[in-house]
mmCIF file of C-alpha atoms in Angstrom:
data_model
loop_
_atom_site.group_PDB
_atom_site.id
_atom_site.type_symbol
_atom_site.label_atom_id
_atom_site.label_comp_id
_atom_site.label_asym_id
_atom_site.label_seq_id
_atom_site.Cartn_x
_atom_site.Cartn_y
_atom_site.Cartn_z
ATOM 1 C CA ILE A 23 -85.849 6.578 10.608
ATOM 2 C CA GLN A 24 -86.848 4.815 7.409
ATOM 3 C CA ALA A 25 -87.377 8.122 5.588
ATOM 4 C CA GLY A 26 -83.786 9.109 6.358
ATOM 5 C CA ARG A 27 -82.518 5.711 5.280
ATOM 6 C CA ASP A 28 -84.428 5.891 1.998
ATOM 7 C CA ALA A 29 -83.347 9.458 1.244
ATOM 8 C CA LEU A 30 -79.691 8.713 1.899
ATOM 9 C CA LYS A 31 -79.711 5.488 -0.105
ATOM 10 C CA GLY A 32 -81.448 7.151 -3.059
ATOM 11 C CA TRP A 33 -79.091 10.112 -3.083
ATOM 12 C CA VAL A 34 -75.935 8.001 -2.774
ATOM 13 C CA THR A 35 -77.149 5.611 -5.473
ATOM 14 C CA GLU A 36 -77.987 8.517 -7.784
ATOM 15 C CA CYS A 37 -74.720 10.415 -7.468
ATOM 16 C CA GLY A 38 -72.254 7.748 -6.326
ATOM 17 C CA ALA A 39 -71.127 9.656 -3.243
ATOM 18 C CA THR A 40 -68.589 8.120 -0.890
ATOM 19 C CA VAL A 41 -69.106 10.721 1.839
ATOM 20 C CA VAL A 42 -72.076 12.825 2.951
ATOM 21 C CA ALA A 43 -72.333 15.936 5.102
ATOM 22 C CA LEU A 44 -75.329 16.271 7.397
ATOM 23 C CA GLY A 45 -76.238 19.583 8.979
ATOM 24 C CA GLU A 46 -79.218 21.577 10.151
ATOM 25 C CA VAL A 47 -80.293 25.110 10.916
ATOM 26 C CA GLY A 48 -81.277 24.440 14.531
ATOM 27 C CA ILE A 49 -84.427 26.504 14.678
ATOM 28 C CA GLY A 50 -86.839 25.076 17.226
ATOM 29 C CA ASN A 51 -85.328 21.636 17.643
ATOM 30 C CA THR A 52 -82.426 22.319 19.974
ATOM 31 C CA THR A 53 -84.810 21.852 22.900
ATOM 32 C CA SER A 54 -85.711 18.301 21.893
ATOM 33 C CA SER A 55 -82.035 17.619 21.198
ATOM 34 C CA ALA A 56 -81.136 18.859 24.673
ATOM 35 C CA ALA A 57 -83.712 16.519 26.208
ATOM 36 C CA ILE A 58 -82.333 13.543 24.264
ATOM 37 C CA LEU A 59 -78.745 14.411 25.152
ATOM 38 C CA ALA A 60 -79.646 14.845 28.809
ATOM 39 C CA VAL A 61 -80.885 11.269 28.977
ATOM 40 C CA LEU A 62 -78.240 9.605 26.816
ATOM 41 C CA THR A 63 -75.363 11.429 28.523
ATOM 42 C CA GLU A 64 -76.921 11.068 31.989
ATOM 43 C CA ASN A 65 -77.150 14.837 32.485
ATOM 44 C CA GLN A 66 -80.742 14.867 33.734
ATOM 45 C CA THR A 67 -79.665 16.520 36.949
ATOM 46 C CA SER A 68 -77.680 19.196 35.083
ATOM 47 C CA ILE A 69 -79.991 20.142 32.243
ATOM 48 C CA GLU A 70 -78.193 23.478 32.047
ATOM 49 C CA ASN A 71 -75.161 21.578 30.683
ATOM 50 C CA VAL A 72 -77.025 20.522 27.535
ATOM 51 C CA CYS A 73 -79.297 23.526 26.997
ATOM 52 C CA GLY A 74 -78.114 26.557 25.117
ATOM 53 C CA PHE A 75 -79.636 29.633 23.602
ATOM 54 C CA GLY A 76 -80.205 28.032 20.182
ATOM 55 C CA ALA A 77 -80.107 29.809 16.829
ATOM 56 C CA ARG A 78 -82.629 32.505 17.678
ATOM 57 C CA LEU A 79 -81.506 33.312 21.189
ATOM 58 C CA VAL A 80 -77.777 33.418 20.507
ATOM 59 C CA HIS A 81 -78.272 36.856 18.931
ATOM 60 C CA ASP A 82 -80.419 38.101 21.792
ATOM 61 C CA PRO A 83 -79.448 36.037 24.853
ATOM 62 C CA ASP A 84 -82.043 36.350 27.562
ATOM 63 C CA PRO A 85 -81.359 34.255 30.693
ATOM 64 C CA SER A 86 -85.076 34.050 31.479
ATOM 65 C CA VAL A 87 -85.772 32.469 28.078
ATOM 66 C CA LEU A 88 -82.928 29.988 28.590
ATOM 67 C CA GLN A 89 -84.370 29.098 32.001
ATOM 68 C CA LYS A 90 -87.743 28.504 30.359
ATOM 69 C CA LYS A 91 -86.056 26.104 27.926
ATOM 70 C CA VAL A 92 -84.365 24.266 30.814
ATOM 71 C CA ASP A 93 -87.733 23.995 32.578
ATOM 72 C CA ILE A 94 -89.378 22.606 29.412
ATOM 73 C CA VAL A 95 -86.693 19.934 29.108
ATOM 74 C CA LYS A 96 -87.083 19.001 32.786
ATOM 75 C CA ARG A 97 -90.869 18.728 32.411
ATOM 76 C CA ALA A 98 -90.456 16.515 29.329
ATOM 77 C CA LEU A 99 -88.058 14.200 31.162
ATOM 78 C CA VAL A 100 -90.446 13.904 34.111
ATOM 79 C CA LEU A 101 -93.457 13.401 31.824
ATOM 80 C CA HIS A 102 -91.754 10.541 30.004
ATOM 81 C CA GLN A 103 -90.269 9.129 33.224
ATOM 82 C CA PHE A 104 -86.612 9.677 32.390
ATOM 83 C CA MET A 105 -86.337 11.438 35.749
ATOM 84 C CA THR A 106 -88.477 12.018 38.824
ATOM 85 C CA PRO A 107 -89.830 15.443 39.773
ATOM 86 C CA ASN A 108 -87.071 15.764 42.395
ATOM 87 C CA GLY A 109 -84.366 15.091 39.774
ATOM 88 C CA ASP A 110 -83.564 11.427 40.408
ATOM 89 C CA THR A 111 -82.803 9.549 37.205
ATOM 90 C CA GLY A 112 -83.484 6.054 38.431
ATOM 91 C CA VAL A 113 -81.337 4.736 35.577
ATOM 92 C CA ASN A 114 -79.121 1.913 36.738
ATOM 93 C CA ALA A 115 -75.836 2.100 34.774
ATOM 94 C CA GLU A 116 -75.665 -1.681 34.335
ATOM 95 C CA LYS A 117 -79.261 -1.871 33.096
ATOM 96 C CA LYS A 118 -78.689 1.135 30.827
ATOM 97 C CA THR A 119 -75.768 -0.571 29.096
ATOM 98 C CA ALA A 120 -77.750 -3.765 28.591
ATOM 99 C CA ASP A 121 -80.726 -1.893 27.219
ATOM 100 C CA SER A 122 -78.979 0.876 25.260
ATOM 101 C CA LYS A 123 -80.868 0.148 22.037
ATOM 102 C CA ALA A 124 -84.224 0.128 23.829
ATOM 103 C CA LEU A 125 -83.281 3.329 25.669
ATOM 104 C CA ALA A 126 -82.355 5.070 22.403
ATOM 105 C CA GLU A 127 -85.604 3.969 20.755
ATOM 106 C CA SER A 128 -87.620 5.163 23.741
ATOM 107 C CA VAL A 129 -85.827 8.511 23.974
ATOM 108 C CA LEU A 130 -86.132 9.174 20.243
ATOM 109 C CA SER A 131 -89.809 8.242 20.088
ATOM 110 C CA LYS A 132 -90.754 10.278 23.175
ATOM 111 C CA LEU A 133 -88.464 13.312 22.917
ATOM 112 C CA GLY A 134 -87.335 13.523 19.299
ATOM 113 C CA GLY A 135 -88.977 14.741 16.139
ATOM 114 C CA ALA A 136 -89.165 13.507 12.566
ATOM 115 C CA GLU A 137 -86.089 15.545 11.622
ATOM 116 C CA ILE A 138 -83.915 13.887 14.253
ATOM 117 C CA ALA A 139 -85.284 10.441 13.398
ATOM 118 C CA SER A 140 -84.544 11.036 9.695
ATOM 119 C CA LEU A 141 -80.988 12.065 10.499
ATOM 120 C CA VAL A 142 -80.580 8.911 12.602
ATOM 121 C CA GLY A 143 -81.804 6.834 9.663
ATOM 122 C CA ALA A 144 -79.433 8.554 7.240
ATOM 123 C CA ILE A 145 -76.476 7.925 9.567
ATOM 124 C CA LEU A 146 -77.394 4.269 10.024
ATOM 125 C CA GLN A 147 -77.846 3.783 6.272
ATOM 126 C CA ALA A 148 -74.542 5.489 5.495
ATOM 127 C CA SER A 149 -72.806 3.204 7.961
ATOM 128 C CA GLU A 150 -74.316 0.120 6.355
ATOM 129 C CA MET A 151 -73.205 1.359 2.915
ATOM 130 C CA ASN A 152 -69.706 2.217 4.173
ATOM 131 C CA ILE A 153 -70.272 5.903 3.376
ATOM 132 C CA GLY A 154 -68.388 8.468 5.438
ATOM 133 C CA VAL A 155 -70.515 11.002 7.315
ATOM 134 C CA LEU A 156 -69.522 14.525 8.308
ATOM 135 C CA ILE A 157 -71.696 15.741 11.184
ATOM 136 C CA ASP A 158 -72.310 19.471 11.651
ATOM 137 C CA GLY A 159 -74.553 20.986 14.285
ATOM 138 C CA TYR A 160 -76.118 20.261 17.626
ATOM 139 C CA ILE A 161 -79.131 18.378 16.271
ATOM 140 C CA CYS A 162 -76.936 16.233 14.003
ATOM 141 C CA ILE A 163 -74.648 15.423 16.921
ATOM 142 C CA THR A 164 -77.693 14.303 18.864
ATOM 143 C CA ALA A 165 -78.808 12.133 15.936
ATOM 144 C CA ALA A 166 -75.322 10.617 15.704
ATOM 145 C CA LEU A 167 -75.407 9.716 19.403
ATOM 146 C CA VAL A 168 -78.811 8.047 19.006
ATOM 147 C CA ALA A 169 -77.481 6.154 15.958
ATOM 148 C CA ALA A 170 -74.479 4.987 17.995
ATOM 149 C CA TYR A 171 -76.796 3.678 20.712
ATOM 150 C CA LEU A 172 -78.892 1.858 18.114
ATOM 151 C CA SER A 173 -75.899 0.440 16.257
ATOM 152 C CA PRO A 174 -72.455 0.809 17.836
ATOM 153 C CA ASP A 175 -70.929 -0.062 14.448
ATOM 154 C CA ALA A 176 -72.323 3.218 13.088
ATOM 155 C CA THR A 177 -69.595 5.218 14.823
#
């Protein structure tokens, strides 16, 4: 997160930007984004709703490969105890609201990568500097949702 904060602050300071555009290619990190979105949007029981073919598979859609991706996300959620093997989430809505920052930190640290964390940091830093942010892409949307959980003022 700090790397994203530092990069954004340095760039804005250097060029005096009042708005930034964040985007990504989406090669290999849509699976981790799907896992994060499944937890934060409470879609653990419908992983298919947050998984897609990704950049590589969109040109050669193979349902068996998509199913493999769904299975990987489900295994990750079970491994990190965001759902049980039978699909129960065990997340109490009242507790989730009270602990949204802790949930976002846990989800990001267990399911996210450095690229998503850096995007989260850039979004948080831009918010603190009153810099507008244009979000483009699935991974960036995921980062924006994590940032909103960490700091509701970032939206």
